[in-house]
Coordinates of C-alpha atoms in Angstrom, one line a residue:
Chain U
X264 CA 150.1 95.4 113.5
X265 CA 149.6 93.8 116.6
X266 CA 145.9 92.9 117.1
X267 CA 145.0 91.5 120.6
X268 CA 142.4 88.8 121.6
X269 CA 140.0 91.3 122.9
X270 CA 140.3 93.1 119.8
X271 CA 139.2 90.4 117.8
X272 CA 136.7 89.6 120.1
X273 CA 135.1 93.0 119.5
X274 CA 135.3 92.3 115.9
X275 CA 133.2 89.3 116.3
X276 CA 130.6 91.3 118.3
X277 CA 130.5 93.9 115.6
X278 CA 129.3 91.2 113.1
X279 CA 127.2 89.8 115.5
X280 CA 125.2 93.4 116.3
X281 CA 125.5 93.7 112.3
X282 CA 123.3 90.4 111.9
X283 CA 121.1 92.0 114.7
X284 CA 120.3 94.9 112.9
X285 CA 120.3 93.4 109.8
X286 CA 117.2 91.5 110.9
X287 CA 115.7 93.9 112.7
X288 CA 115.4 96.3 109.9
X289 CA 113.8 93.5 108.0
X290 CA 111.3 92.7 110.5
X291 CA 110.7 96.5 111.4
X292 CA 110.1 97.0 107.3
X293 CA 107.9 93.8 107.3
X294 CA 110.3 91.9 105.0
X295 CA 111.3 88.4 105.0
X296 CA 114.9 88.6 106.2
X297 CA 117.7 87.6 104.0
X298 CA 119.3 84.4 105.1
X299 CA 122.3 84.9 103.5
X300 CA 123.0 88.3 105.1
X301 CA 122.3 87.5 108.2
X302 CA 124.0 83.9 108.2
X303 CA 127.1 85.4 106.4
X304 CA 127.3 88.5 109.3
X305 CA 127.0 85.5 112.1
X306 CA 129.7 83.2 110.1
X307 CA 132.0 86.1 110.0
X308 CA 131.2 86.8 113.6
X309 CA 132.2 83.4 114.6
X310 CA 135.4 83.4 112.7
X311 CA 136.6 86.3 114.3
X312 CA 135.3 85.1 117.4
X313 CA 136.7 81.6 116.8
X314 CA 140.4 83.4 116.1
X315 CA 140.2 85.5 119.1
X316 CA 139.2 82.7 121.6
X317 CA 142.1 80.6 120.3
X318 CA 144.9 83.0 120.7
X319 CA 143.4 83.6 124.3
X320 CA 143.3 79.7 124.3
X321 CA 147.3 79.6 123.2
X322 CA 148.2 82.6 125.6
X323 CA 146.9 80.5 128.7
X324 CA 147.8 77.2 127.7
X325 CA 144.2 75.3 127.9
X326 CA 140.6 76.1 127.4
X327 CA 139.6 79.8 128.1
X328 CA 137.5 79.7 130.5
X329 CA 139.3 81.6 133.5
X330 CA 136.8 84.3 134.3
X331 CA 133.1 85.3 133.5
X332 CA 134.2 87.3 130.5
X333 CA 135.9 83.8 129.2
X334 CA 132.3 81.6 130.3
X335 CA 130.2 84.1 128.9
X336 CA 132.0 84.4 125.1
X337 CA 132.5 80.5 125.1
X338 CA 128.6 80.0 125.6
X339 CA 127.8 82.3 122.9
X340 CA 130.6 80.6 120.7
X341 CA 128.8 77.3 121.4
X342 CA 125.7 78.6 120.4
X343 CA 126.5 80.1 117.6
X344 CA 128.5 76.9 116.5
X345 CA 125.3 75.2 116.6
X346 CA 123.1 77.5 115.0
X347 CA 125.6 77.4 111.8
X348 CA 124.8 73.6 111.7
X349 CA 121.0 73.9 112.7
X350 CA 120.2 77.2 111.0
X351 CA 121.0 75.7 107.7
X352 CA 119.3 72.6 108.1
X353 CA 116.0 73.9 109.3
X354 CA 116.1 76.9 107.3
X355 CA 115.1 78.9 110.4
X356 CA 115.9 82.6 109.2
X357 CA 114.3 84.0 112.2
X358 CA 116.5 81.6 114.3
X359 CA 119.3 83.5 112.9
X360 CA 118.5 86.5 113.9
X361 CA 117.7 85.4 117.6
X362 CA 121.1 83.5 117.4
X363 CA 122.4 87.2 116.4
X364 CA 120.4 88.7 119.5
X365 CA 122.0 86.2 121.7
X366 CA 125.4 86.4 120.4
X367 CA 125.4 90.2 120.3
X368 CA 124.1 90.6 123.8
X369 CA 126.5 87.6 125.3
X370 CA 129.5 89.0 123.7
X371 CA 129.0 92.6 123.9
X372 CA 128.1 92.5 127.8
X373 CA 131.0 90.7 128.3
X374 CA 132.9 92.9 126.9
X375 CA 131.5 95.8 128.0
X376 CA 132.1 95.0 132.0
X377 CA 136.0 95.1 132.2
X378 CA 135.8 94.0 135.7
X379 CA 134.8 90.3 134.2
X380 CA 138.1 90.0 132.6
X381 CA 140.1 92.0 134.9
X382 CA 141.7 88.6 136.7
X383 CA 141.6 84.8 135.6
X384 CA 141.9 82.0 137.0
X385 CA 145.7 80.1 137.3
X386 CA 146.0 76.8 136.7
X387 CA 142.5 76.2 136.1
X388 CA 142.7 72.6 134.8
X389 CA 145.2 71.9 137.2
X390 CA 147.5 70.3 134.5
X391 CA 144.7 67.7 134.2
X392 CA 143.3 67.1 130.4
X393 CA 140.4 65.4 131.5
X394 CA 139.3 68.5 133.6
X395 CA 139.5 70.6 130.4
X396 CA 137.1 68.2 128.7
X397 CA 134.6 68.5 131.5
X398 CA 134.7 72.4 131.2
X399 CA 134.6 72.4 127.3
X400 CA 131.7 69.9 127.2
X401 CA 129.8 71.6 130.1
X402 CA 130.1 75.0 128.3
X403 CA 129.2 73.5 124.9
X404 CA 125.6 72.2 126.8
X405 CA 125.2 75.6 128.1
X406 CA 125.5 76.9 124.6
X407 CA 123.2 74.0 123.1
X408 CA 120.7 75.2 126.1
X409 CA 121.4 79.0 125.0
X410 CA 119.7 77.9 121.4
X411 CA 117.0 75.8 123.1
X412 CA 116.1 79.1 125.0
X413 CA 116.0 81.0 121.7
X414 CA 113.9 78.0 119.9
X415 CA 111.5 78.2 122.8
X416 CA 111.4 81.8 122.6
X417 CA 110.2 81.4 119.0
X418 CA 107.4 78.6 119.9
X419 CA 105.9 81.1 122.3
X420 CA 106.0 84.2 120.2
X421 CA 104.4 81.9 117.6
X422 CA 101.8 80.4 120.0
X423 CA 101.3 83.6 121.1
X424 CA 100.4 84.8 117.5
X425 CA 98.3 81.8 117.0
X426 CA 96.1 82.4 120.1
X427 CA 95.9 86.1 119.3
X428 CA 94.7 85.3 115.8
X429 CA 97.5 87.8 114.8
X430 CA 99.0 85.9 111.9
X431 CA 100.5 89.3 109.9
X432 CA 103.5 91.1 110.2
X433 CA 106.9 89.7 111.3
X434 CA 104.8 86.7 112.9
X435 CA 104.4 85.1 109.3
X436 CA 108.7 84.6 109.2
X437 CA 107.8 82.7 112.3
X438 CA 108.9 78.7 111.7
X439 CA 105.8 76.2 112.7
X440 CA 104.9 75.1 116.2
X441 CA 105.5 71.4 115.2
X442 CA 109.1 72.2 113.6
X443 CA 110.1 74.2 116.4
X444 CA 108.9 71.6 118.9
X445 CA 110.7 69.2 117.3
X446 CA 114.1 71.1 117.1
X447 CA 113.5 71.9 120.8
X448 CA 113.1 68.5 122.0
X449 CA 116.5 67.5 119.7
X450 CA 118.6 70.4 121.4
X451 CA 117.5 69.3 124.9
X452 CA 118.5 65.6 124.0
X453 CA 121.7 66.5 123.1
X454 CA 122.2 69.3 125.9
X455 CA 121.7 67.0 128.6
X456 CA 124.1 64.3 126.7
X457 CA 126.7 66.7 126.8
X458 CA 126.3 68.0 130.3
X459 CA 125.8 64.4 131.6
X460 CA 129.2 63.5 129.7
X461 CA 130.6 66.6 131.3
X462 CA 129.6 65.5 134.7
X463 CA 130.4 62.2 134.5
X464 CA 133.8 62.8 133.4
X465 CA 134.1 65.5 136.4
X466 CA 133.5 63.0 138.6
X467 CA 135.6 60.2 137.7
X468 CA 138.8 62.4 137.1
X469 CA 138.4 65.3 139.4
X470 CA 137.9 63.1 142.5
X471 CA 141.9 63.6 143.3
X472 CA 141.6 67.5 143.3
X473 CA 137.9 67.6 145.0
X474 CA 139.2 69.7 147.8
X475 CA 139.9 72.2 145.7
X476 CA 136.1 72.4 144.0
X477 CA 133.8 74.7 145.5
X478 CA 130.4 73.4 146.8
X479 CA 128.4 76.0 145.2
X480 CA 129.9 75.1 141.7
X481 CA 129.0 71.2 142.1
X482 CA 125.7 71.6 143.5
X483 CA 124.9 74.6 140.5
X484 CA 126.2 72.3 137.8
X485 CA 124.8 69.3 139.1
X486 CA 121.4 71.0 139.8
X487 CA 121.3 72.4 136.7
X488 CA 122.2 68.9 134.7
X489 CA 119.6 67.3 136.8
X490 CA 116.9 70.0 136.0
X491 CA 117.2 69.8 132.5
X492 CA 117.5 65.8 132.6
X493 CA 114.3 65.9 134.8
X494 CA 112.6 68.1 132.1
X495 CA 113.7 65.6 129.5
X496 CA 112.0 62.8 131.3
X497 CA 109.1 65.0 131.5
X498 CA 108.7 65.5 127.9
X499 CA 109.4 62.0 127.3
X500 CA 106.8 60.7 129.4
X501 CA 104.1 63.2 127.8
X502 CA 104.0 65.2 131.1
X503 CA 104.9 68.7 129.3
X504 CA 102.8 70.5 127.0
X505 CA 104.9 72.7 124.4
X506 CA 104.1 75.9 125.8
X507 CA 105.3 74.6 129.4
X508 CA 108.4 73.0 127.5
X509 CA 109.4 76.4 126.1
X510 CA 108.8 78.4 129.3
X511 CA 110.7 75.9 131.3
X512 CA 113.6 76.0 128.9
X513 CA 113.7 79.5 129.2
X514 CA 113.6 79.8 132.9
X515 CA 116.1 77.1 133.1
X516 CA 118.8 79.0 130.8
X517 CA 118.4 81.8 132.9
X518 CA 119.4 79.7 135.8
X519 CA 122.2 78.6 134.0
X520 CA 123.6 81.8 132.8
X521 CA 123.6 82.5 136.9
X522 CA 125.2 79.4 138.2
X523 CA 128.2 80.5 135.6
X524 CA 128.9 83.2 138.2
X525 CA 128.5 80.7 140.9
X526 CA 131.2 78.8 138.8
X527 CA 133.4 81.9 138.7
X528 CA 133.2 82.7 142.0
X529 CA 134.1 79.4 143.1
X530 CA 137.5 79.6 142.0
X531 CA 140.2 81.0 144.4
X532 CA 143.9 81.4 142.9
X533 CA 143.5 84.0 140.6
X534 CA 145.9 86.1 138.4
X535 CA 145.3 89.8 136.8
X536 CA 144.6 89.3 132.9
X537 CA 147.0 91.7 130.8
X538 CA 144.9 95.2 129.9
X539 CA 144.0 94.6 126.1
X540 CA 144.1 91.1 126.2
X541 CA 145.6 87.9 127.9
X542 CA 149.2 88.3 126.7
X543 CA 150.2 85.6 124.1
X544 CA 153.3 83.7 124.5
Chain V
X152 CA 111.9 101.2 61.7
X153 CA 109.7 99.4 59.8
X154 CA 105.9 99.4 60.2
X155 CA 106.1 95.9 62.6
X156 CA 103.9 95.9 65.5
X157 CA 104.1 93.9 69.1
X158 CA 100.6 93.7 70.0
X159 CA 98.3 92.6 72.5
X160 CA 94.5 92.0 71.8
X161 CA 91.8 90.3 73.9
X162 CA 89.3 90.2 76.6
X163 CA 89.6 89.7 80.5
X164 CA 87.4 90.3 83.5
X165 CA 88.4 93.5 84.1
X166 CA 86.1 94.9 81.1
X167 CA 84.4 91.9 80.1
X168 CA 81.3 90.5 82.0
X169 CA 81.1 86.6 82.8
X170 CA 78.8 85.6 80.4
X171 CA 80.3 87.4 77.4
X172 CA 83.6 85.8 78.7
X173 CA 82.1 82.4 78.1
X174 CA 81.1 82.9 74.8
X175 CA 84.4 84.1 74.1
X176 CA 86.3 81.3 75.8
X177 CA 88.5 78.7 73.4
X178 CA 87.0 75.7 75.0
X179 CA 87.7 72.3 73.9
X180 CA 88.7 72.0 70.3
X181 CA 88.4 75.9 69.5
X182 CA 91.9 76.9 70.7
X183 CA 93.7 74.5 68.6
X184 CA 91.4 75.8 65.7
X185 CA 91.9 79.2 66.3
X186 CA 95.9 78.5 66.4
X187 CA 95.4 77.1 63.1
X188 CA 93.5 80.2 62.0
X189 CA 96.2 82.6 63.1
X190 CA 99.3 80.3 61.8
X191 CA 97.5 81.1 58.0
X192 CA 97.5 84.8 58.7
X193 CA 99.4 87.0 56.7
X194 CA 101.4 89.4 58.3
X195 CA 101.3 87.8 61.7
X196 CA 105.1 86.5 62.2
X197 CA 104.8 85.4 65.9
X198 CA 101.9 84.9 68.5
X199 CA 101.0 83.2 71.7
X200 CA 97.5 82.3 72.7
X201 CA 96.7 82.9 76.2
X202 CA 93.3 81.2 77.3
X203 CA 92.2 80.8 81.0
X204 CA 88.9 81.5 83.2
X205 CA 89.5 85.1 82.9
X206 CA 91.0 86.1 79.7
X207 CA 91.4 85.3 76.4
X208 CA 94.4 87.1 75.1
X209 CA 96.4 87.1 71.6
X210 CA 100.1 88.6 71.7
X211 CA 101.6 88.6 68.7
X212 CA 104.0 90.7 66.3
X213 CA 102.7 91.4 63.1
X214 CA 103.0 93.6 60.0
X215 CA 101.1 96.7 61.3
X216 CA 97.4 98.1 62.4
X217 CA 96.1 95.9 60.0
X218 CA 97.3 92.6 61.1
X219 CA 95.7 93.2 64.4
X220 CA 92.4 93.9 63.0
X221 CA 92.7 90.7 61.2
X222 CA 93.5 88.6 64.2
X223 CA 90.1 90.2 65.7
X224 CA 88.3 89.2 62.7
X225 CA 89.6 85.9 62.9
X226 CA 88.8 85.4 66.5
X227 CA 84.8 86.8 66.3
X228 CA 84.4 84.6 63.2
X229 CA 85.8 81.5 65.2
X230 CA 83.9 82.2 68.0
X231 CA 80.7 83.6 65.8
X232 CA 80.8 87.1 68.1
X233 CA 79.7 90.1 66.7
X234 CA 82.9 92.2 65.7
X235 CA 81.3 95.3 66.8
X236 CA 80.5 94.3 70.2
X237 CA 83.6 92.8 70.8
X238 CA 85.6 96.1 69.9
X239 CA 83.3 97.7 72.5
X240 CA 85.1 95.9 75.4
X241 CA 88.3 94.8 74.0
X242 CA 91.8 95.3 75.3
X243 CA 94.1 96.3 72.7
X244 CA 97.6 97.7 73.4
X245 CA 100.7 98.1 71.5
X246 CA 104.5 98.5 72.3
X247 CA 105.5 98.9 75.8
X248 CA 101.7 99.1 77.2
X249 CA 101.2 95.7 75.4
X250 CA 104.6 94.9 77.3
X251 CA 104.1 96.3 80.7
X252 CA 100.3 94.4 80.5
X253 CA 101.8 90.9 80.1
X254 CA 104.2 91.7 83.0
X255 CA 101.1 92.5 85.2
X256 CA 99.2 89.5 83.9
X257 CA 102.1 87.2 84.9
X258 CA 103.2 89.1 87.8
X259 CA 99.5 88.3 89.3
X260 CA 98.5 92.4 89.1
X261 CA 95.7 91.4 86.2
X262 CA 94.4 88.8 88.2
X263 CA 90.6 88.6 89.7
X264 CA 92.4 87.5 92.8
X265 CA 95.0 89.8 92.9
X266 CA 98.2 88.6 93.5
X267 CA 97.0 84.9 92.9
X268 CA 100.1 82.5 91.3
X269 CA 98.3 80.3 89.3
X270 CA 98.1 82.5 86.1
X271 CA 101.9 82.7 86.5
X272 CA 102.0 78.8 85.1
X273 CA 99.4 79.2 82.7
X274 CA 101.1 81.9 81.1
X275 CA 104.3 79.9 81.0
X276 CA 102.4 77.1 79.8
X277 CA 100.5 79.2 76.9
X278 CA 104.2 80.4 75.7
X279 CA 105.7 76.9 75.9
X280 CA 102.9 75.6 73.6
X281 CA 103.5 78.5 71.3
X282 CA 107.3 78.0 71.2
X283 CA 107.3 74.4 70.7
X284 CA 105.1 74.6 67.6
X285 CA 106.9 77.1 66.2
X286 CA 104.3 80.2 66.6
X287 CA 106.8 82.2 69.1
X288 CA 109.5 83.7 67.7
X289 CA 112.9 85.8 69.0
X290 CA 110.9 88.8 69.8
X291 CA 108.0 87.2 71.8
X292 CA 110.5 84.7 73.1
X293 CA 112.4 87.6 74.7
X294 CA 109.2 89.7 75.9
X295 CA 107.9 86.6 77.5
X296 CA 111.4 85.5 79.4
X297 CA 111.6 88.9 80.7
X298 CA 108.0 88.6 81.8
X299 CA 108.5 85.3 83.7
X300 CA 111.5 87.1 85.5
X301 CA 109.8 90.2 86.1
X302 CA 106.8 88.0 88.0
X303 CA 109.6 86.4 89.9
X304 CA 111.5 89.7 91.0
X305 CA 107.6 91.0 92.0
X306 CA 107.0 88.3 94.2
X307 CA 110.2 88.5 95.7
X308 CA 110.2 92.4 96.1
X309 CA 107.0 92.9 97.4
X310 CA 104.0 91.1 99.3
X311 CA 101.6 90.9 96.3
X312 CA 101.0 87.6 96.9
X313 CA 101.8 87.0 100.8
X314 CA 98.7 85.7 102.7
X315 CA 96.1 83.7 101.8
X316 CA 92.9 85.6 100.6
X317 CA 90.2 83.1 100.8
X318 CA 88.7 81.6 104.2
X319 CA 89.5 77.7 102.9
X320 CA 93.1 78.9 102.1
X321 CA 93.6 81.1 105.1
X322 CA 92.3 77.7 107.1
X323 CA 94.9 75.8 105.2
X324 CA 97.5 78.4 106.0
X325 CA 97.0 78.1 109.8
X326 CA 97.4 74.3 109.7
X327 CA 100.8 75.3 108.0
X328 CA 101.6 77.9 110.9
X329 CA 100.9 74.8 113.1
X330 CA 102.2 72.0 111.6
X331 CA 104.4 72.5 109.0
X332 CA 103.7 70.3 106.6
X333 CA 100.4 68.5 106.2
X334 CA 101.5 65.1 104.8
X335 CA 101.8 63.5 108.5
X336 CA 98.4 65.5 109.4
X337 CA 95.1 63.5 109.9
X338 CA 91.9 65.9 108.9
X339 CA 88.2 65.5 110.4
X340 CA 85.4 66.8 108.4
X341 CA 82.5 67.2 110.9
X342 CA 79.6 67.9 108.6
X343 CA 78.9 67.7 104.7
X344 CA 78.0 71.2 104.1
X345 CA 79.3 72.9 100.8
X346 CA 81.9 75.3 103.0
X347 CA 83.3 72.4 104.3
X348 CA 84.1 70.5 101.4
X349 CA 85.7 73.3 99.8
X350 CA 88.0 73.3 103.2
X351 CA 88.6 70.0 102.6
X352 CA 89.8 70.0 99.0
X353 CA 91.9 72.7 99.9
X354 CA 93.6 70.5 102.8
X355 CA 93.9 67.7 100.3
X356 CA 95.2 69.9 97.3
X357 CA 98.2 70.6 100.0
X358 CA 98.8 67.2 100.5
X359 CA 97.0 66.4 103.9
X360 CA 97.8 62.8 105.0
X361 CA 94.3 61.8 105.9
X362 CA 90.8 62.9 105.6
X363 CA 87.6 61.5 107.6
X364 CA 84.4 62.8 106.8
X365 CA 82.1 62.6 109.9
X366 CA 77.9 63.3 109.6
X367 CA 74.7 62.9 111.6
X368 CA 73.5 61.0 108.6
X369 CA 76.0 58.5 107.6
X370 CA 74.9 58.2 103.9
X371 CA 75.5 61.6 103.5
X372 CA 79.4 61.6 105.0
X373 CA 80.1 58.4 103.1
X374 CA 78.8 60.3 99.4
X375 CA 81.0 63.2 100.2
X376 CA 83.8 60.9 101.8
X377 CA 83.7 59.4 98.3
X378 CA 84.3 62.2 96.0
X379 CA 87.0 63.1 98.3
X380 CA 88.8 59.9 98.6
X381 CA 88.3 59.7 102.3
X382 CA 86.4 57.7 104.9
X383 CA 83.4 57.8 106.3
X384 CA 82.2 57.5 110.0
X385 CA 79.0 58.6 112.2
X386 CA 79.4 62.1 113.8
X387 CA 79.2 61.0 117.7
X388 CA 82.2 58.4 116.6
X389 CA 84.3 60.6 115.3
X390 CA 83.8 62.9 118.4
X391 CA 85.0 60.3 120.9
X392 CA 87.8 59.4 118.3
X393 CA 88.7 63.1 118.3
X394 CA 92.0 63.2 119.8
X395 CA 92.9 60.7 116.6
X396 CA 93.0 64.0 114.7
X397 CA 95.0 67.0 114.5
X398 CA 93.2 69.5 112.2
X399 CA 89.2 69.3 112.7
X400 CA 86.9 71.4 110.4
X401 CA 83.4 71.8 111.6
X402 CA 80.3 72.6 109.7
X403 CA 77.8 70.6 110.7
X404 CA 73.9 72.3 110.7
X405 CA 73.7 71.5 114.6
X406 CA 71.7 74.4 116.6
X407 CA 74.1 73.8 119.6
X408 CA 77.6 72.8 119.9
X409 CA 79.2 69.6 119.4
X410 CA 82.4 70.2 120.7
X411 CA 82.7 71.3 124.5
X412 CA 85.2 72.3 126.7
X413 CA 85.5 69.2 129.1
X414 CA 86.1 66.6 126.5
X415 CA 88.6 68.5 124.5
X416 CA 90.7 69.2 127.5
X417 CA 90.5 65.1 128.2
X418 CA 91.7 64.9 124.8
X419 CA 94.6 67.4 125.1
X420 CA 95.6 65.8 128.2
X421 CA 96.5 62.7 126.6
X422 CA 98.8 64.8 123.0
X423 CA 101.0 66.5 125.7
X424 CA 102.8 68.7 122.7
X425 CA 101.1 67.8 120.2
X426 CA 98.7 70.8 119.0
X427 CA 95.1 70.9 117.8
X428 CA 93.6 73.2 115.3
X429 CA 89.7 73.4 115.3
X430 CA 88.5 75.3 112.4
X431 CA 85.2 76.3 113.0
X432 CA 83.0 77.1 110.1
X433 CA 79.5 76.4 111.3
X434 CA 76.5 78.7 112.1
X435 CA 75.6 78.6 115.1
X436 CA 79.2 77.8 115.9
X437 CA 79.9 73.8 116.7
X438 CA 82.4 74.1 119.3
X439 CA 82.4 76.1 122.7
X440 CA 84.0 79.2 122.5
X441 CA 86.2 78.8 125.6
X442 CA 87.6 75.6 124.1
X443 CA 90.2 77.8 122.9
X444 CA 91.3 79.0 125.5
X445 CA 92.7 75.5 126.4
X446 CA 96.8 75.3 126.0
X447 CA 97.7 73.6 122.7
X448 CA 94.4 74.3 121.1
X449 CA 93.7 76.8 118.0
X450 CA 90.4 77.4 117.7
X451 CA 89.4 79.7 114.6
X452 CA 86.0 80.5 113.4
X453 CA 84.2 81.9 110.6
X454 CA 84.9 85.7 111.6
X455 CA 88.2 84.8 112.2
X456 CA 89.3 83.4 108.8
X457 CA 87.2 86.1 107.1
X458 CA 88.8 89.1 108.9
X459 CA 92.4 87.2 108.1
X460 CA 91.9 87.0 104.5
X461 CA 90.4 90.5 104.5
X462 CA 93.6 91.8 106.3
X463 CA 95.7 89.9 103.6
X464 CA 93.4 91.3 100.5
X465 CA 94.3 94.6 101.9
X466 CA 97.9 94.2 102.1
X467 CA 98.3 93.0 98.9
X468 CA 96.2 95.7 97.6
X469 CA 98.7 98.3 99.3
X470 CA 101.8 96.5 97.7
X471 CA 100.0 97.3 94.2
X472 CA 101.6 100.7 93.3
X473 CA 105.2 99.6 94.2
X474 CA 104.7 96.3 92.2
X475 CA 103.2 98.0 89.0
X476 CA 106.1 100.8 89.2
X477 CA 108.9 97.6 89.7
X478 CA 106.6 96.1 86.5
X479 CA 106.8 99.4 84.9
X480 CA 110.5 100.1 84.7
X481 CA 111.0 96.6 83.4
X482 CA 108.9 96.9 80.6
X483 CA 110.1 100.1 79.8
X484 CA 113.9 98.6 79.6
X485 CA 112.5 95.5 77.9
X486 CA 110.7 97.5 75.2
X487 CA 113.9 99.6 74.2
X488 CA 115.5 96.2 73.4
X489 CA 112.5 94.7 71.9
X490 CA 112.2 97.5 69.4
X491 CA 115.6 97.2 68.0
X492 CA 114.8 93.5 67.7
X493 CA 111.4 94.8 65.9
X494 CA 113.7 96.6 63.7
X495 CA 116.3 93.8 63.2
X496 CA 113.6 91.6 62.4
X497 CA 112.0 93.5 59.4

């Protein structure tokens, strides 16, 4: 039986959704979530997603970042990669729930809009492996920022529960404010470093192909990098309260996702993607 | 089947008033003397003595009803307590009922503070003592081991132990919700009142890294600080250094507020993302109400803490029937197997 990359990715989305459903049921019942069950569902989803993306990458001969569908898939994959590391380290079962939520929404959305995968850019990296490194690093940093947005959301929920003095129910499963703030700080540093490296690679090795790079894309990605770097600087200098930092992280991630659309639009030469997944060579 | 019986005999807070429990408590060397009495009791094959501030209980395996009565007499003689009076409020259970009772005790369902977990450690210690001295045999071994498993299951499968039910513990729980761990946290106690002292002790017992006590009367602060292993300082000096602390417990007798919005706002500007927990246990209040609106400041007064403790207590009560059902099922299974053990032993 031949299973296409898209079908593997549907399977992955199903497991992410299962993690989301398991977590929601636990929250509704007011029970502590089973970390093993949610982690297991996400890990299985991650395995299938990795396989699906690998098949697509093999078929396209590079990182699968040729259209909005692939960009969303890779961002979700990056966030999940990091959760699988960070989640076990910090024992954040609620973060697992929200990670499942983010991965399920992003993968299902990308799979549910066929137009996003109808065409894909040809000769995306122009045969230059450094361009591919740039794209991979940049997308991974977006995944890190995605996880930062999730921890920020948890921070705001925890802050709200403490301020409103309603600590029962599912709020009792949230990690402490200081833990979330520390994790947020580390994720921001990691994300800025990755995106900084990606932009540096782009500026150094993309010179020859500068004519093919849309200004909108350059401005958007540099803008995102700059915004996160400014936020990091403000945090290091004690200019951002915990709540402001969390709110800004959420807003910036939404803007970062919006720039993916600009990145996708800036590409010119396009070829149609095969129905049911890119034909594997 | 032989006449051997698994029994429980004792007096607990449920049916015995405090003044009587005081007389029945096996204090000092009385517990050891009682064990020596029981060891020589004819027909008593196994026993465990559980002696806490809320209960004195004897779990045993004996030749029959007469053995239980002999234990009863031995206990009353040892405590110089009237046997007839003891019988009026004693708890005497056998077989499955005794097993169910042990499971409920270990699970915290029979505790004065429903769902508390300290009793679990006390039951474990009582059993360990009996086992190491050779008083507990195969029947009690099985029953106690299963009781420990059942208690853990109840804690996992129900919310019987969730949430704190005393004001001081709720304050500590709040601090944990904010800081995660208390070791790096600096605690300031403003005022040398009794409730503040209790709360400070609760923070110290959960590992608070440093505690300072401040009062208008420095000698009172010094006296309390000495008992707590803390440092003492004058109230105005402590307020001036507010920014150094993570948790401030206020319980002064001041008729006016001690902490005002302007000074807390100034403190928060220098703290960036580090939050500040203010626990106001004073009456009238020590902290202006609007302080709680400042970003990064979490202000809880006595009413807030009492309401949370009450909610937690009600939430625990709501779990009792579920917990009891779990324990009953386990007790019945365990008793079915223990019965076979009793027959084999006979």
